[in-house]
């Protein structure tokens, strides 16, 4: 049986610093150009099982690391939010390039590298959560921070009464009779489920009821 061999090394047309390794079994892998030198790869080289394992690992790490950078560019991340995405992408790449083996350790390696570069910063992610969920109640935000094992900023200013008023100012609530008890009670229950405090809900509804 002929050993696996690198037939060609082609530059990527779309991505800088990327090449394609074309193998004698018609398979191919994207590869970081600097890793060619690290592993001593060249066209015509016979590939042992040990070397092929290093090639697969290097290729997957390169793909997952760049995928992670793109995800962080879209929005701030912490290890808890990024790791599941990397895991899902790893399975995608394994299927796409028809690779077998356990490469789950690459997830922690990528996260560790990004953390060492301060790209998974909890403070930045916390600010992002507050901005993204600014219309939600303080209680909701507190639970959200707890879910991500983050410390909720106690000095965070949240005018929940105004948030409730803004919510009830939406078109679908304008025709509601805030004076009718059955309607009011259903609305209060709904707002409590959203994390608003009863006292804030009552103030907002009473003030809106006077103006309608």
Short mmCIF file of N, CA and C in Angstrom, two decimals, residues 5-139:
data_model
loop_
_atom_site.label_atom_id
_atom_site.label_comp_id
_atom_site.label_asym_id
_atom_site.label_seq_id
_atom_site.Cartn_x
_atom_site.Cartn_y
_atom_site.Cartn_z
N UNK A 5 0.67 10.83 0.74
CA UNK A 5 1.66 11.80 0.28
C UNK A 5 1.00 13.15 0.02
N UNK A 6 1.76 14.22 0.24
CA UNK A 6 1.28 15.56 -0.13
C UNK A 6 1.58 15.75 -1.61
N UNK A 7 0.53 15.86 -2.41
CA UNK A 7 0.74 16.05 -3.85
C UNK A 7 1.05 17.50 -4.19
N UNK A 8 0.24 18.41 -3.59
CA UNK A 8 0.41 19.83 -3.91
C UNK A 8 0.13 20.68 -2.68
N UNK A 9 0.70 21.86 -2.67
CA UNK A 9 0.41 22.87 -1.66
C UNK A 9 -0.01 24.14 -2.40
N UNK A 10 -1.28 24.49 -2.27
CA UNK A 10 -1.83 25.60 -3.04
C UNK A 10 -2.18 26.77 -2.13
N UNK A 11 -1.86 28.00 -2.53
CA UNK A 11 -2.25 29.17 -1.73
C UNK A 11 -3.77 29.37 -1.78
N UNK A 12 -4.33 29.82 -0.68
CA UNK A 12 -5.76 30.10 -0.65
C UNK A 12 -6.05 31.39 -1.42
N UNK A 13 -7.12 31.38 -2.18
CA UNK A 13 -7.49 32.57 -2.95
C UNK A 13 -8.24 33.59 -2.09
N UNK A 14 -8.80 33.14 -0.99
CA UNK A 14 -9.66 34.01 -0.19
C UNK A 14 -9.04 34.46 1.13
N UNK A 15 -8.14 33.66 1.67
CA UNK A 15 -7.64 33.94 3.02
C UNK A 15 -6.13 34.09 3.02
N UNK A 16 -5.66 35.20 3.56
CA UNK A 16 -4.22 35.41 3.68
C UNK A 16 -3.60 34.41 4.65
N UNK A 17 -2.36 34.05 4.40
CA UNK A 17 -1.58 33.15 5.27
C UNK A 17 -2.17 31.74 5.36
N UNK A 18 -3.02 31.39 4.40
CA UNK A 18 -3.60 30.04 4.38
C UNK A 18 -3.22 29.34 3.08
N UNK A 19 -2.93 28.04 3.21
CA UNK A 19 -2.68 27.21 2.04
C UNK A 19 -3.58 25.98 2.13
N UNK A 20 -3.66 25.27 1.03
CA UNK A 20 -4.39 24.01 0.99
C UNK A 20 -3.40 22.87 0.76
N UNK A 21 -3.47 21.88 1.63
CA UNK A 21 -2.68 20.67 1.46
C UNK A 21 -3.52 19.67 0.68
N UNK A 22 -3.05 19.27 -0.48
CA UNK A 22 -3.75 18.30 -1.32
C UNK A 22 -3.02 16.96 -1.20
N UNK A 23 -3.74 15.93 -0.73
CA UNK A 23 -3.12 14.64 -0.46
C UNK A 23 -3.39 13.64 -1.60
N UNK A 24 -2.61 12.58 -1.59
CA UNK A 24 -2.69 11.57 -2.66
C UNK A 24 -3.99 10.77 -2.63
N UNK A 25 -4.73 10.82 -1.52
CA UNK A 25 -6.02 10.12 -1.46
C UNK A 25 -7.17 11.05 -1.84
N UNK A 26 -6.83 12.21 -2.44
CA UNK A 26 -7.79 13.21 -2.91
C UNK A 26 -8.39 14.07 -1.79
N UNK A 27 -7.98 13.85 -0.56
CA UNK A 27 -8.45 14.69 0.53
C UNK A 27 -7.63 15.98 0.56
N UNK A 28 -8.15 16.98 1.28
CA UNK A 28 -7.43 18.24 1.39
C UNK A 28 -7.72 18.87 2.75
N UNK A 29 -6.79 19.70 3.21
CA UNK A 29 -6.94 20.38 4.48
C UNK A 29 -6.44 21.82 4.37
N UNK A 30 -7.16 22.77 4.97
CA UNK A 30 -6.64 24.14 5.06
C UNK A 30 -5.54 24.17 6.10
N UNK A 31 -4.53 25.01 5.88
CA UNK A 31 -3.37 24.98 6.76
C UNK A 31 -2.77 26.37 6.89
N UNK A 32 -2.31 26.68 8.11
CA UNK A 32 -1.64 27.96 8.36
C UNK A 32 -0.25 27.90 7.74
N UNK A 33 0.09 28.91 6.95
CA UNK A 33 1.32 28.85 6.15
C UNK A 33 2.57 28.71 7.01
N UNK A 34 2.61 29.34 8.19
CA UNK A 34 3.79 29.25 9.06
C UNK A 34 4.01 27.83 9.58
N UNK A 35 2.91 27.06 9.69
CA UNK A 35 3.03 25.69 10.20
C UNK A 35 3.67 24.75 9.18
N UNK A 36 3.73 25.18 7.92
CA UNK A 36 4.44 24.38 6.92
C UNK A 36 5.91 24.22 7.31
N UNK A 37 6.50 25.33 7.74
CA UNK A 37 7.91 25.32 8.15
C UNK A 37 8.07 24.54 9.45
N UNK A 38 7.14 24.77 10.38
CA UNK A 38 7.22 24.11 11.68
C UNK A 38 7.23 22.59 11.54
N UNK A 39 6.39 22.08 10.64
CA UNK A 39 6.29 20.62 10.46
C UNK A 39 7.13 20.11 9.29
N UNK A 40 7.79 21.02 8.59
CA UNK A 40 8.65 20.61 7.48
C UNK A 40 7.88 19.99 6.32
N UNK A 41 6.75 20.58 5.98
CA UNK A 41 5.91 20.01 4.93
C UNK A 41 6.27 20.58 3.57
N UNK A 42 6.19 19.73 2.56
CA UNK A 42 6.44 20.15 1.18
C UNK A 42 5.79 19.15 0.23
N UNK A 43 5.58 19.57 -0.99
CA UNK A 43 4.97 18.70 -1.99
C UNK A 43 5.87 17.49 -2.24
N UNK A 44 5.24 16.32 -2.36
CA UNK A 44 5.98 15.09 -2.61
C UNK A 44 6.40 14.37 -1.35
N UNK A 45 6.11 14.95 -0.18
CA UNK A 45 6.52 14.35 1.09
C UNK A 45 5.61 13.18 1.46
N UNK A 46 6.21 12.05 1.82
CA UNK A 46 5.44 10.92 2.35
C UNK A 46 5.02 11.24 3.79
N UNK A 47 3.77 10.93 4.09
CA UNK A 47 3.21 11.29 5.40
C UNK A 47 3.01 10.03 6.25
N UNK A 48 3.71 9.97 7.36
CA UNK A 48 3.52 8.86 8.30
C UNK A 48 2.25 9.12 9.11
N UNK A 49 1.78 8.10 9.82
CA UNK A 49 0.59 8.26 10.66
C UNK A 49 0.82 9.32 11.73
N UNK A 50 2.02 9.31 12.31
CA UNK A 50 2.35 10.28 13.36
C UNK A 50 2.34 11.70 12.81
N UNK A 51 2.93 11.89 11.63
CA UNK A 51 2.96 13.23 11.04
C UNK A 51 1.56 13.66 10.61
N UNK A 52 0.77 12.74 10.10
CA UNK A 52 -0.59 13.09 9.68
C UNK A 52 -1.42 13.53 10.87
N UNK A 53 -1.18 12.91 12.02
CA UNK A 53 -1.89 13.32 13.23
C UNK A 53 -1.52 14.75 13.60
N UNK A 54 -0.25 15.10 13.48
CA UNK A 54 0.19 16.47 13.76
C UNK A 54 -0.41 17.45 12.76
N UNK A 55 -0.51 17.04 11.51
CA UNK A 55 -1.10 17.90 10.48
C UNK A 55 -2.57 18.17 10.78
N UNK A 56 -3.31 17.12 11.12
CA UNK A 56 -4.73 17.29 11.44
C UNK A 56 -4.93 18.19 12.65
N UNK A 57 -4.11 17.98 13.67
CA UNK A 57 -4.22 18.78 14.89
C UNK A 57 -3.92 20.25 14.61
N UNK A 58 -2.86 20.50 13.84
CA UNK A 58 -2.47 21.88 13.52
C UNK A 58 -3.55 22.56 12.67
N UNK A 59 -4.11 21.83 11.72
CA UNK A 59 -5.14 22.39 10.85
C UNK A 59 -6.39 22.75 11.65
N UNK A 60 -6.83 21.84 12.50
CA UNK A 60 -8.03 22.09 13.29
C UNK A 60 -7.83 23.23 14.28
N UNK A 61 -6.66 23.27 14.90
CA UNK A 61 -6.38 24.37 15.84
C UNK A 61 -6.43 25.71 15.10
N UNK A 62 -5.81 25.76 13.94
CA UNK A 62 -5.80 26.98 13.13
C UNK A 62 -7.22 27.42 12.78
N UNK A 63 -8.03 26.47 12.34
CA UNK A 63 -9.41 26.78 11.96
C UNK A 63 -10.23 27.26 13.15
N UNK A 64 -10.11 26.57 14.28
CA UNK A 64 -10.88 26.91 15.47
C UNK A 64 -10.44 28.24 16.07
N UNK A 65 -9.16 28.50 16.04
CA UNK A 65 -8.64 29.76 16.58
C UNK A 65 -9.16 30.94 15.76
N UNK A 66 -9.11 30.82 14.45
CA UNK A 66 -9.59 31.91 13.60
C UNK A 66 -11.11 32.07 13.68
N UNK A 67 -11.81 30.96 13.80
CA UNK A 67 -13.26 31.02 14.01
C UNK A 67 -13.58 31.78 15.30
N UNK A 68 -12.82 31.50 16.35
CA UNK A 68 -13.04 32.15 17.64
C UNK A 68 -12.77 33.64 17.57
N UNK A 69 -11.72 34.03 16.87
CA UNK A 69 -11.43 35.46 16.70
C UNK A 69 -12.59 36.17 15.99
N UNK A 70 -13.16 35.51 15.00
CA UNK A 70 -14.30 36.10 14.29
C UNK A 70 -15.51 36.23 15.21
N UNK A 71 -15.73 35.24 16.07
CA UNK A 71 -16.84 35.29 17.01
C UNK A 71 -16.67 36.43 18.00
N UNK A 72 -15.46 36.62 18.48
CA UNK A 72 -15.18 37.70 19.43
C UNK A 72 -15.35 39.06 18.76
N UNK A 73 -15.02 39.13 17.48
CA UNK A 73 -15.20 40.38 16.73
C UNK A 73 -16.67 40.74 16.61
N UNK A 74 -17.54 39.74 16.57
CA UNK A 74 -18.98 39.99 16.47
C UNK A 74 -19.55 40.53 17.78
N UNK A 75 -19.10 39.97 18.90
CA UNK A 75 -19.55 40.43 20.22
C UNK A 75 -18.61 39.86 21.27
N UNK A 76 -18.45 40.56 22.41
CA UNK A 76 -17.56 40.06 23.47
C UNK A 76 -17.96 38.67 23.94
N UNK A 77 -16.97 37.89 24.33
CA UNK A 77 -17.20 36.53 24.78
C UNK A 77 -16.42 36.26 26.06
N UNK A 78 -16.88 35.26 26.81
CA UNK A 78 -16.11 34.67 27.89
C UNK A 78 -16.03 33.18 27.59
N UNK A 79 -15.22 32.46 28.36
CA UNK A 79 -15.02 31.03 28.09
C UNK A 79 -16.34 30.28 28.07
N UNK A 80 -17.25 30.64 28.97
CA UNK A 80 -18.52 29.93 29.09
C UNK A 80 -19.38 30.06 27.84
N UNK A 81 -19.30 31.20 27.17
CA UNK A 81 -20.12 31.40 25.97
C UNK A 81 -19.41 30.94 24.70
N UNK A 82 -18.08 30.99 24.71
CA UNK A 82 -17.34 30.64 23.50
C UNK A 82 -17.10 29.14 23.36
N UNK A 83 -16.84 28.45 24.46
CA UNK A 83 -16.51 27.02 24.39
C UNK A 83 -17.55 26.18 23.67
N UNK A 84 -18.86 26.35 23.95
CA UNK A 84 -19.86 25.55 23.22
C UNK A 84 -19.84 25.82 21.72
N UNK A 85 -19.56 27.06 21.34
CA UNK A 85 -19.49 27.40 19.92
C UNK A 85 -18.30 26.71 19.26
N UNK A 86 -17.16 26.70 19.96
CA UNK A 86 -15.97 26.04 19.42
C UNK A 86 -16.23 24.54 19.29
N UNK A 87 -16.88 23.96 20.29
CA UNK A 87 -17.18 22.53 20.26
C UNK A 87 -18.05 22.18 19.06
N UNK A 88 -19.06 22.99 18.82
CA UNK A 88 -19.96 22.76 17.69
C UNK A 88 -19.21 22.90 16.36
N UNK A 89 -18.33 23.89 16.30
CA UNK A 89 -17.56 24.12 15.07
C UNK A 89 -16.55 23.00 14.84
N UNK A 90 -16.00 22.46 15.91
CA UNK A 90 -15.07 21.35 15.79
C UNK A 90 -15.75 20.16 15.12
N UNK A 91 -16.95 19.83 15.58
CA UNK A 91 -17.69 18.72 14.96
C UNK A 91 -17.98 19.00 13.49
N UNK A 92 -18.26 20.26 13.19
CA UNK A 92 -18.52 20.65 11.80
C UNK A 92 -17.28 20.40 10.93
N UNK A 93 -16.12 20.82 11.42
CA UNK A 93 -14.89 20.63 10.64
C UNK A 93 -14.53 19.15 10.50
N UNK A 94 -14.76 18.37 11.54
CA UNK A 94 -14.47 16.93 11.47
C UNK A 94 -15.31 16.27 10.38
N UNK A 95 -16.58 16.68 10.30
CA UNK A 95 -17.45 16.12 9.25
C UNK A 95 -17.05 16.64 7.87
N UNK A 96 -16.79 17.95 7.80
CA UNK A 96 -16.49 18.57 6.51
C UNK A 96 -15.25 17.97 5.86
N UNK A 97 -14.21 17.76 6.67
CA UNK A 97 -12.95 17.26 6.11
C UNK A 97 -12.76 15.76 6.35
N UNK A 98 -13.83 15.12 6.84
CA UNK A 98 -13.86 13.66 7.01
C UNK A 98 -12.67 13.17 7.84
N UNK A 99 -12.53 13.79 9.01
CA UNK A 99 -11.44 13.45 9.92
C UNK A 99 -11.97 12.63 11.09
N UNK A 100 -11.19 11.69 11.54
CA UNK A 100 -11.57 10.88 12.70
C UNK A 100 -10.56 11.12 13.81
N UNK A 101 -11.01 10.90 15.05
CA UNK A 101 -10.12 11.09 16.19
C UNK A 101 -10.75 12.02 17.21
N UNK A 102 -10.16 12.05 18.39
CA UNK A 102 -10.65 12.91 19.48
C UNK A 102 -9.77 14.16 19.56
N UNK A 103 -10.37 15.29 19.22
CA UNK A 103 -9.63 16.56 19.24
C UNK A 103 -10.28 17.57 20.20
N UNK A 104 -11.03 17.05 21.16
CA UNK A 104 -11.75 17.92 22.09
C UNK A 104 -10.80 18.77 22.94
N UNK A 105 -9.56 18.31 23.12
CA UNK A 105 -8.59 19.09 23.91
C UNK A 105 -8.26 20.42 23.25
N UNK A 106 -8.51 20.51 21.94
CA UNK A 106 -8.23 21.76 21.23
C UNK A 106 -9.13 22.90 21.71
N UNK A 107 -10.31 22.56 22.21
CA UNK A 107 -11.23 23.58 22.70
C UNK A 107 -10.59 24.36 23.84
N UNK A 108 -10.07 23.63 24.83
CA UNK A 108 -9.41 24.28 25.97
C UNK A 108 -8.14 25.00 25.54
N UNK A 109 -7.44 24.45 24.56
CA UNK A 109 -6.21 25.09 24.09
C UNK A 109 -6.51 26.45 23.46
N UNK A 110 -7.55 26.49 22.66
CA UNK A 110 -7.92 27.75 22.01
C UNK A 110 -8.39 28.77 23.05
N UNK A 111 -9.24 28.32 23.97
CA UNK A 111 -9.74 29.21 25.02
C UNK A 111 -8.59 29.73 25.88
N UNK A 112 -7.66 28.86 26.22
CA UNK A 112 -6.51 29.26 27.03
C UNK A 112 -5.66 30.31 26.31
N UNK A 113 -5.45 30.11 25.02
CA UNK A 113 -4.67 31.07 24.24
C UNK A 113 -5.36 32.43 24.18
N UNK A 114 -6.65 32.43 23.94
CA UNK A 114 -7.40 33.69 23.87
C UNK A 114 -7.43 34.39 25.22
N UNK A 115 -7.54 33.61 26.29
CA UNK A 115 -7.53 34.18 27.64
C UNK A 115 -6.19 34.83 27.95
N UNK A 116 -5.11 34.20 27.51
CA UNK A 116 -3.77 34.75 27.76
C UNK A 116 -3.57 36.07 27.03
N UNK A 117 -4.35 36.29 25.98
CA UNK A 117 -4.28 37.55 25.22
C UNK A 117 -5.33 38.56 25.68
N UNK A 118 -6.02 38.23 26.79
CA UNK A 118 -7.07 39.09 27.35
C UNK A 118 -8.22 39.34 26.37
N UNK A 119 -8.51 38.35 25.54
CA UNK A 119 -9.59 38.49 24.58
C UNK A 119 -10.91 37.91 25.10
N UNK A 120 -10.85 37.29 26.28
CA UNK A 120 -12.07 36.78 26.93
C UNK A 120 -12.22 37.50 28.26
N UNK A 121 -12.42 38.80 28.19
CA UNK A 121 -12.41 39.66 29.37
C UNK A 121 -13.80 39.75 29.99
N UNK A 122 -13.90 39.42 31.28
CA UNK A 122 -15.20 39.41 31.95
C UNK A 122 -15.80 40.81 32.06
N UNK A 123 -14.96 41.82 32.28
CA UNK A 123 -15.47 43.19 32.41
C UNK A 123 -16.09 43.66 31.09
N UNK A 124 -15.43 43.35 29.99
CA UNK A 124 -15.95 43.73 28.68
C UNK A 124 -17.26 43.01 28.39
N UNK A 125 -17.31 41.72 28.75
CA UNK A 125 -18.52 40.94 28.53
C UNK A 125 -19.66 41.44 29.41
N UNK A 126 -19.34 41.84 30.65
CA UNK A 126 -20.36 42.38 31.56
C UNK A 126 -20.97 43.66 31.00
N UNK A 127 -20.13 44.54 30.50
CA UNK A 127 -20.63 45.78 29.89
C UNK A 127 -21.53 45.47 28.69
N UNK A 128 -21.14 44.47 27.93
CA UNK A 128 -21.93 44.06 26.76
C UNK A 128 -23.31 43.54 27.20
N UNK A 129 -23.34 42.74 28.26
CA UNK A 129 -24.62 42.23 28.77
C UNK A 129 -25.55 43.36 29.19
N UNK A 130 -24.99 44.35 29.88
CA UNK A 130 -25.80 45.48 30.34
C UNK A 130 -26.35 46.28 29.17
N UNK A 131 -25.53 46.49 28.15
CA UNK A 131 -25.99 47.25 26.98
C UNK A 131 -27.05 46.48 26.21
N UNK A 132 -26.81 45.20 26.02
CA UNK A 132 -27.71 44.38 25.22
C UNK A 132 -29.07 44.20 25.89
N UNK A 133 -29.07 44.19 27.22
CA UNK A 133 -30.31 43.91 27.97
C UNK A 133 -30.79 45.11 28.77
N UNK A 134 -30.50 46.30 28.28
CA UNK A 134 -30.80 47.51 29.04
C UNK A 134 -32.30 47.72 29.27
N UNK A 135 -33.14 47.09 28.46
CA UNK A 135 -34.59 47.25 28.63
C UNK A 135 -35.17 46.30 29.67
N UNK A 136 -34.35 45.37 30.13
CA UNK A 136 -34.82 44.39 31.11
C UNK A 136 -34.69 44.92 32.54
N UNK A 137 -35.38 44.24 33.44
CA UNK A 137 -35.38 44.66 34.84
C UNK A 137 -34.04 44.38 35.51
N UNK A 138 -33.83 45.06 36.63
CA UNK A 138 -32.61 44.85 37.41
C UNK A 138 -32.53 43.40 37.90
N UNK A 139 -33.67 42.84 38.30
CA UNK A 139 -33.70 41.46 38.79
C UNK A 139 -33.32 40.49 37.67
#
